Short mmCIF file of C-alpha atoms in Angstrom, two decimals:
data_model
loop_
_atom_site.label_atom_id
_atom_site.label_comp_id
_atom_site.label_asym_id
_atom_site.label_seq_id
_atom_site.Cartn_x
_atom_site.Cartn_y
_atom_site.Cartn_z
CA MET A 1 13.87 9.94 15.20
CA LYS A 2 13.82 8.93 11.56
CA ALA A 3 11.05 6.79 10.07
CA VAL A 4 12.39 3.79 8.16
CA ILE A 5 10.80 2.35 5.03
CA ARG A 6 10.71 -1.43 5.48
CA MET A 7 9.07 -2.65 2.27
CA SER A 8 11.39 -4.65 0.04
CA ILE A 9 9.39 -6.80 -2.40
CA ARG A 10 10.85 -7.03 -5.91
CA PHE A 11 8.25 -6.82 -8.68
CA THR A 12 8.80 -8.08 -12.23
CA TYR A 13 6.68 -8.45 -15.34
CA ALA A 14 6.51 -11.57 -17.52
CA ALA A 15 9.68 -13.15 -16.12
CA GLN A 16 9.17 -16.61 -17.56
CA GLU A 17 12.51 -18.01 -16.41
CA ALA A 18 11.93 -17.31 -12.72
CA GLU A 19 10.87 -19.94 -10.19
CA PHE A 20 7.98 -19.39 -7.79
CA ASP A 21 6.65 -21.22 -4.77
CA THR A 22 3.10 -19.83 -4.92
CA ILE A 23 0.61 -19.02 -7.70
CA VAL A 24 -2.11 -16.40 -7.26
CA CYS A 25 -5.17 -16.37 -9.51
CA PHE A 26 -8.15 -14.01 -9.39
CA VAL A 27 -11.60 -15.54 -9.92
CA SER A 28 -15.13 -14.15 -9.88
CA ARG A 29 -18.47 -15.63 -8.93
CA GLU A 30 -19.76 -15.33 -12.48
CA GLU A 31 -16.81 -17.31 -13.82
CA LEU A 32 -17.49 -20.10 -11.36
CA ARG A 33 -21.24 -20.06 -11.99
CA ALA A 34 -20.94 -20.22 -15.77
CA GLU A 35 -21.74 -23.56 -17.37
CA GLU A 36 -18.49 -23.54 -19.27
CA ALA A 37 -16.62 -23.16 -15.99
CA ALA A 38 -16.78 -26.92 -15.61
CA ASP A 39 -14.44 -27.19 -18.57
CA GLY A 40 -12.44 -24.04 -17.86
CA GLN A 41 -8.99 -24.02 -16.42
CA TRP A 42 -7.37 -21.37 -14.27
CA VAL A 43 -4.28 -23.08 -12.89
CA HIS A 44 -4.52 -26.89 -13.01
CA PRO A 45 -7.47 -29.24 -13.79
CA GLN A 46 -7.52 -31.00 -10.42
CA LEU A 47 -6.90 -27.86 -8.39
CA ASP A 48 -9.52 -25.96 -10.37
CA GLU A 49 -11.97 -28.79 -9.75
CA SER A 50 -11.29 -28.44 -6.03
CA LEU A 51 -11.95 -24.71 -6.42
CA ARG A 52 -15.33 -25.42 -8.02
CA THR A 53 -16.16 -27.96 -5.28
CA HIS A 54 -15.40 -25.39 -2.60
CA PHE A 55 -17.56 -22.87 -4.44
CA HIS A 56 -20.60 -25.13 -4.87
CA SER A 57 -20.27 -26.24 -1.25
CA LYS A 58 -20.27 -22.57 -0.20
CA LEU A 59 -16.88 -23.00 1.45
CA PHE A 60 -15.54 -20.34 -0.91
CA ASN A 61 -17.95 -17.78 -2.31
CA ALA A 62 -15.48 -15.83 -4.46
CA GLU A 63 -16.54 -12.61 -2.75
CA PRO A 64 -14.17 -9.68 -3.30
CA ARG A 65 -11.03 -10.08 -1.15
CA GLU A 66 -12.01 -13.63 -0.12
CA THR A 67 -9.19 -16.16 -0.52
CA LEU A 68 -8.88 -19.90 -0.92
CA CYS A 69 -5.42 -21.39 -0.45
CA LEU A 70 -4.85 -24.93 -1.73
CA ALA A 71 -1.74 -27.05 -1.34
CA THR A 72 -0.75 -28.40 -4.76
CA LEU A 73 0.44 -31.75 -3.27
CA GLY A 74 2.90 -32.28 -6.10
CA LEU A 75 0.50 -31.46 -8.94
CA LEU A 76 2.57 -28.35 -9.68
CA PRO A 77 6.14 -27.33 -8.89
CA GLN A 78 4.68 -24.58 -6.71
CA ALA A 79 3.63 -25.47 -3.15
CA TYR A 80 0.41 -23.46 -3.05
CA VAL A 81 -2.24 -21.90 -5.24
CA ILE A 82 -4.17 -18.94 -3.84
CA TYR A 83 -7.49 -18.10 -5.47
CA VAL A 84 -8.74 -14.59 -4.71
CA GLY A 85 -12.29 -13.39 -5.28
CA VAL A 86 -12.79 -10.31 -7.46
CA PRO A 87 -15.93 -8.49 -8.67
CA SER A 88 -17.68 -10.09 -11.62
CA THR A 89 -17.91 -6.73 -13.36
CA ASP A 90 -16.09 -3.41 -13.17
CA LEU A 91 -12.64 -4.80 -12.42
CA ASN A 92 -10.93 -1.49 -11.67
CA ALA A 93 -7.83 -0.24 -9.88
CA ASP A 94 -9.53 -0.27 -6.47
CA SER A 95 -10.72 -3.87 -6.75
CA LEU A 96 -7.32 -4.99 -8.05
CA ARG A 97 -5.59 -3.26 -5.14
CA ASP A 98 -7.93 -4.99 -2.67
CA ALA A 99 -7.42 -8.38 -4.32
CA ALA A 100 -3.64 -8.03 -4.30
CA ALA A 101 -3.67 -7.05 -0.62
CA ALA A 102 -5.79 -10.12 0.19
CA ALA A 103 -3.35 -12.27 -1.81
CA ALA A 104 -0.38 -10.83 0.10
CA LYS A 105 -1.99 -11.60 3.46
CA SER A 106 -2.77 -15.17 2.38
CA ALA A 107 0.77 -15.58 1.03
CA LYS A 108 2.11 -14.39 4.38
CA ARG A 109 0.17 -17.11 6.19
CA VAL A 110 1.85 -19.86 4.14
CA LYS A 111 5.24 -18.10 4.34
CA ALA A 112 5.44 -17.66 0.57
CA VAL A 113 8.71 -16.22 -0.72
CA SER A 114 8.00 -15.79 -4.44
CA VAL A 115 4.62 -15.37 -6.11
CA ARG A 116 3.50 -15.70 -9.70
CA GLN A 117 0.48 -13.44 -10.11
CA ILE A 118 -1.66 -14.57 -13.03
CA LEU A 119 -3.29 -11.46 -14.44
CA PRO A 120 -7.04 -11.43 -15.17
CA GLY A 121 -8.06 -11.74 -18.79
CA GLY A 122 -9.60 -8.28 -18.72
CA ILE A 123 -6.18 -6.72 -18.21
CA SER A 124 -4.70 -8.66 -21.12
CA ILE A 125 -6.87 -6.91 -23.71
CA ILE A 126 -6.17 -3.36 -22.47
CA THR A 127 -4.21 -1.28 -24.95
CA GLN A 128 -4.34 2.16 -23.32
CA GLU A 129 -0.94 2.80 -21.75
CA SER A 130 -2.22 4.99 -18.91
CA MET A 131 -4.67 2.28 -17.83
CA VAL A 132 -1.96 -0.39 -17.88
CA ILE A 133 0.18 1.85 -15.65
CA GLU A 134 -2.78 2.44 -13.34
CA PHE A 135 -3.50 -1.28 -12.95
CA ALA A 136 0.18 -2.16 -12.42
CA GLN A 137 0.37 0.56 -9.76
CA ALA A 138 -2.77 -0.71 -8.00
CA LEU A 139 -1.55 -4.31 -7.89
CA THR A 140 1.84 -3.25 -6.57
CA GLU A 141 0.27 -1.07 -3.89
CA GLY A 142 -1.96 -3.95 -2.84
CA TYR A 143 0.87 -6.41 -2.41
CA LEU A 144 3.03 -3.97 -0.47
CA LEU A 145 0.25 -2.72 1.79
CA GLY A 146 -1.06 -6.25 2.36
CA SER A 147 2.44 -7.30 3.43
CA PHE A 148 2.81 -4.40 5.82
CA SER A 149 3.16 -5.23 9.51
CA ARG A 150 3.32 -2.85 12.42
CA LYS A 151 6.85 -2.11 13.53
CA SER A 152 7.54 -3.60 16.95
CA GLU A 153 10.39 -3.39 19.42
CA LYS A 154 9.63 -6.86 20.73
CA LYS A 155 11.95 -9.76 20.06
CA ASP A 156 9.39 -11.55 17.90
CA GLU A 157 9.24 -8.74 15.31
CA GLU A 158 10.84 -10.95 12.65
CA LYS A 159 7.98 -13.42 13.02
CA ARG A 160 5.54 -10.66 12.15
CA GLN A 161 7.28 -9.72 8.93
CA SER A 162 6.16 -11.11 5.59
CA THR A 163 8.53 -13.58 3.93
CA LEU A 164 7.44 -12.43 0.48
CA GLN A 165 10.39 -11.26 -1.60
CA THR A 166 9.33 -11.34 -5.26
CA VAL A 167 6.09 -10.98 -7.23
CA ASN A 168 5.91 -11.59 -10.97
CA TYR A 169 2.94 -10.43 -13.03
CA THR A 170 2.21 -12.94 -15.80
CA HIS A 171 -0.57 -13.18 -18.37
CA ALA A 172 -2.39 -16.49 -18.53
CA GLY A 173 -2.14 -16.56 -22.34
CA SER A 174 0.24 -15.12 -24.84
CA GLN A 175 -0.99 -11.53 -24.48
CA SER A 176 1.46 -9.00 -23.14
CA HIS A 177 1.92 -5.27 -22.77
CA ALA A 178 4.93 -3.06 -23.19
CA ALA A 179 7.24 -3.81 -20.28
CA ALA A 180 7.90 -0.06 -19.89
CA SER A 181 4.27 0.55 -18.91
CA TRP A 182 4.38 -2.15 -16.25
CA ASP A 183 7.71 -0.90 -14.98
CA ALA A 184 6.30 2.62 -14.66
CA GLY A 185 3.25 1.37 -12.78
CA ILE A 186 5.35 -0.78 -10.48
CA ARG A 187 7.62 2.15 -9.62
CA ARG A 188 4.67 4.43 -8.94
CA GLY A 189 2.95 1.79 -6.84
CA THR A 190 6.10 1.28 -4.81
CA VAL A 191 6.37 4.99 -4.03
CA PHE A 192 2.71 5.28 -3.04
CA ALA A 193 2.74 2.16 -0.86
CA GLU A 194 6.03 3.02 0.82
CA SER A 195 4.66 6.47 1.62
CA VAL A 196 1.54 4.94 3.17
CA GLY A 197 3.78 2.63 5.20
CA TYR A 198 5.83 5.65 6.24
CA ALA A 199 2.67 7.38 7.50
CA ARG A 200 1.52 4.22 9.28
CA ASP A 201 4.84 3.90 11.09
CA LEU A 202 4.55 7.49 12.28
CA VAL A 203 0.99 6.92 13.52
CA ASN A 204 2.03 3.77 15.39
CA LEU A 205 4.82 5.47 17.33
CA PRO A 206 3.93 5.96 21.02
CA GLY A 207 3.71 9.44 22.49
CA ASN A 208 7.10 9.23 24.19
CA LYS A 209 8.76 8.39 20.85
CA LEU A 210 7.01 11.10 18.83
CA THR A 211 6.63 14.44 20.54
CA PRO A 212 5.71 17.59 18.54
CA GLU A 213 9.40 18.49 18.32
CA MET A 214 10.28 15.00 17.07
CA LEU A 215 7.54 15.16 14.44
CA ALA A 216 8.92 18.52 13.29
CA GLU A 217 12.38 16.98 13.02
CA GLU A 218 10.91 14.18 10.90
CA ALA A 219 9.31 16.74 8.60
CA GLU A 220 12.61 18.58 8.27
CA ALA A 221 14.40 15.33 7.38
CA LEU A 222 11.70 14.55 4.81
CA ALA A 223 12.04 18.01 3.27
CA LEU A 224 15.82 17.69 3.10
CA THR A 225 15.60 14.31 1.38
CA HIS A 226 13.02 15.33 -1.20
CA GLY A 227 13.93 18.94 -1.90
CA LEU A 228 10.96 20.51 -0.12
CA ASP A 229 10.89 23.80 1.77
CA CYS A 230 10.12 23.32 5.45
CA GLU A 231 9.07 25.93 7.99
CA VAL A 232 8.59 25.03 11.65
CA LEU A 233 6.94 27.50 14.03
CA ASP A 234 7.77 26.99 17.71
CA GLU A 235 5.69 28.24 20.65
CA TRP A 236 7.28 31.70 20.53
CA SER A 237 6.64 32.15 16.82
CA ALA A 238 3.10 30.89 17.32
CA ALA A 239 2.54 33.46 20.06
CA GLU A 240 3.81 36.26 17.82
CA GLN A 241 1.31 35.23 15.13
CA GLY A 242 -1.60 34.93 17.57
CA MET A 243 -2.10 31.19 17.32
CA GLY A 244 -4.10 30.98 20.52
CA GLY A 245 -5.81 27.70 19.69
CA LEU A 246 -2.54 25.90 19.04
CA LEU A 247 -0.97 27.31 22.19
CA GLY A 248 -4.05 26.52 24.27
CA VAL A 249 -4.00 22.87 23.27
CA GLY A 250 -0.24 22.71 23.82
CA GLN A 251 -0.54 24.00 27.37
CA GLY A 252 -1.93 20.63 28.40
CA SER A 253 1.41 18.94 27.76
CA ALA A 254 4.98 19.28 28.95
CA ASN A 255 6.02 19.19 25.28
CA PRO A 256 5.47 22.55 23.56
CA PRO A 257 3.57 22.59 20.24
CA ARG A 258 4.96 22.97 16.74
CA MET A 259 3.35 24.19 13.53
CA ILE A 260 4.89 22.44 10.48
CA VAL A 261 4.56 23.91 6.99
CA LEU A 262 5.97 22.15 3.92
CA HIS A 263 6.13 23.79 0.48
CA TYR A 264 6.47 22.22 -2.95
CA THR A 265 6.43 24.26 -6.15
CA GLY A 266 6.05 21.99 -9.14
CA ALA A 267 5.09 24.57 -11.75
CA PRO A 268 6.06 28.14 -10.76
CA GLN A 269 4.06 29.62 -13.63
CA ASP A 270 0.82 28.03 -12.39
CA LYS A 271 -1.35 30.40 -10.35
CA ASP A 272 -3.27 27.60 -8.62
CA VAL A 273 -2.07 26.72 -5.13
CA TRP A 274 -3.29 23.65 -3.29
CA GLY A 275 -3.11 23.01 0.42
CA LEU A 276 -3.39 19.95 2.64
CA VAL A 277 -3.99 20.30 6.37
CA GLY A 278 -3.55 17.48 8.88
CA LYS A 279 -4.10 17.48 12.65
CA GLY A 280 -0.95 16.45 14.49
CA ILE A 281 -1.80 15.94 18.17
CA THR A 282 0.84 13.42 19.18
CA PHE A 283 -0.92 12.20 22.33
CA ASP A 284 -1.74 14.15 25.49
CA THR A 285 -3.93 17.22 25.01
CA GLY A 286 -4.57 17.75 28.70
CA GLY A 287 -7.98 16.08 28.84
CA ILE A 288 -6.78 12.57 29.41
CA SER A 289 -8.61 12.33 32.75
CA LEU A 290 -11.90 13.00 30.95
CA LYS A 291 -11.51 10.10 28.55
CA LYS A 292 -12.53 6.49 29.08
CA PRO A 293 -9.72 3.98 29.66
CA GLN A 294 -10.97 1.79 26.80
CA GLY A 295 -9.17 2.72 23.63
CA MET A 296 -6.75 5.06 25.38
CA GLU A 297 -3.86 3.50 23.45
CA ALA A 298 -5.51 4.62 20.21
CA MET A 299 -4.86 8.27 21.08
CA ILE A 300 -1.50 7.96 19.36
CA SER A 301 -3.45 8.06 16.09
CA ASP A 302 -4.64 11.62 16.81
CA MET A 303 -1.72 12.73 14.66
CA GLY A 304 -2.86 10.54 11.76
CA GLY A 305 -3.86 13.59 9.74
CA ALA A 306 -0.38 15.08 9.99
CA ALA A 307 1.17 11.69 9.13
CA ALA A 308 -1.07 11.43 6.06
CA VAL A 309 0.05 14.87 4.86
CA LEU A 310 3.71 13.92 5.39
CA GLY A 311 3.11 10.73 3.42
CA ALA A 312 1.48 12.70 0.61
CA MET A 313 4.40 15.13 0.56
CA ARG A 314 6.78 12.19 0.33
CA ILE A 315 4.94 11.04 -2.80
CA ILE A 316 4.94 14.54 -4.24
CA GLY A 317 8.65 14.94 -3.62
CA GLU A 318 9.66 11.43 -4.69
CA LEU A 319 7.84 10.84 -7.98
CA PRO A 320 9.08 13.72 -10.16
CA ARG A 321 12.64 13.36 -8.90
CA ASN A 322 13.25 9.64 -9.23
CA TYR A 323 10.30 8.04 -11.02
CA PRO A 324 9.44 9.93 -14.22
CA VAL A 325 6.70 8.33 -16.30
CA THR A 326 4.88 9.26 -19.46
CA ASP A 327 1.70 10.62 -17.89
CA ASN A 328 1.25 13.84 -15.97
CA LEU A 329 2.20 13.12 -12.38
CA LEU A 330 1.58 16.36 -10.59
CA PRO A 331 -0.44 19.09 -12.28
CA GLY A 332 0.34 22.64 -11.39
CA SER A 333 2.05 24.37 -8.52
CA ARG A 334 1.82 23.12 -4.99
CA GLU A 335 2.21 24.76 -1.62
CA LEU A 336 1.16 22.53 1.25
#
């Protein structure tokens, strides 16, 4: 078993020559409430007037993550405009990530292929490189995670997938940042989001497709790909080391337990060692008859902690090797 990364959106910055079928614009309640909003323009005068009408009629409240999708009806070359609510103050990486995820879900509903993301004015005036990278990363993560769909073996899987292929970040005015900062943030965001998707795919695998041994094999494949050290303790090694708790839980299943240990040493001279621990019960722990039938299918997520650690290790192994940026990615030595 080998988890497959299925995210394939191409992100660009300030690509003026490209063509898009959908425009995304972030708006806040304060912007819509302001007196000057009646004369303001976000995308197009008539579409923006429809936005204000929806707002005053309480059909769109511009709450964070709330979306309003309007067909342009020939007013613009693009087929749709998606307005996304954002906080009136404190527009940070978390709120941008949430807004981008909401935009991706709305774009999926209208089968958008290419999106022009108009950046908020607050981003345009930022000059600190690290903050530009952080915001670019957050937006990229949001789009990728919002486009994520659960992998399915059913024939209709293609219908579940997002049609979104390209996203271009564009400033509303003439302001712009160094393209290198946006490129760095986009690459970081891609690694983080793909690693989250990797962990989600592991969590969503049923118990017969992800036994302890299969999860250990996945960890070994991850370590081989990203230059990590991997140690897997089987039931005999666990017995030698007195791991009674692990063995006791494993006795409830026909599949023997495994203890997976991954190591990454980023700075050998650093004395600090960090550790992440994630529970990896892949399904049946022997007490299934004591549990209620409702929600039984959710037991596959009992190994979500282990999947999260594997996703984090994918990030740790991937960034320094393939995505160097100007800021400090991983401080110190790691052993996880």
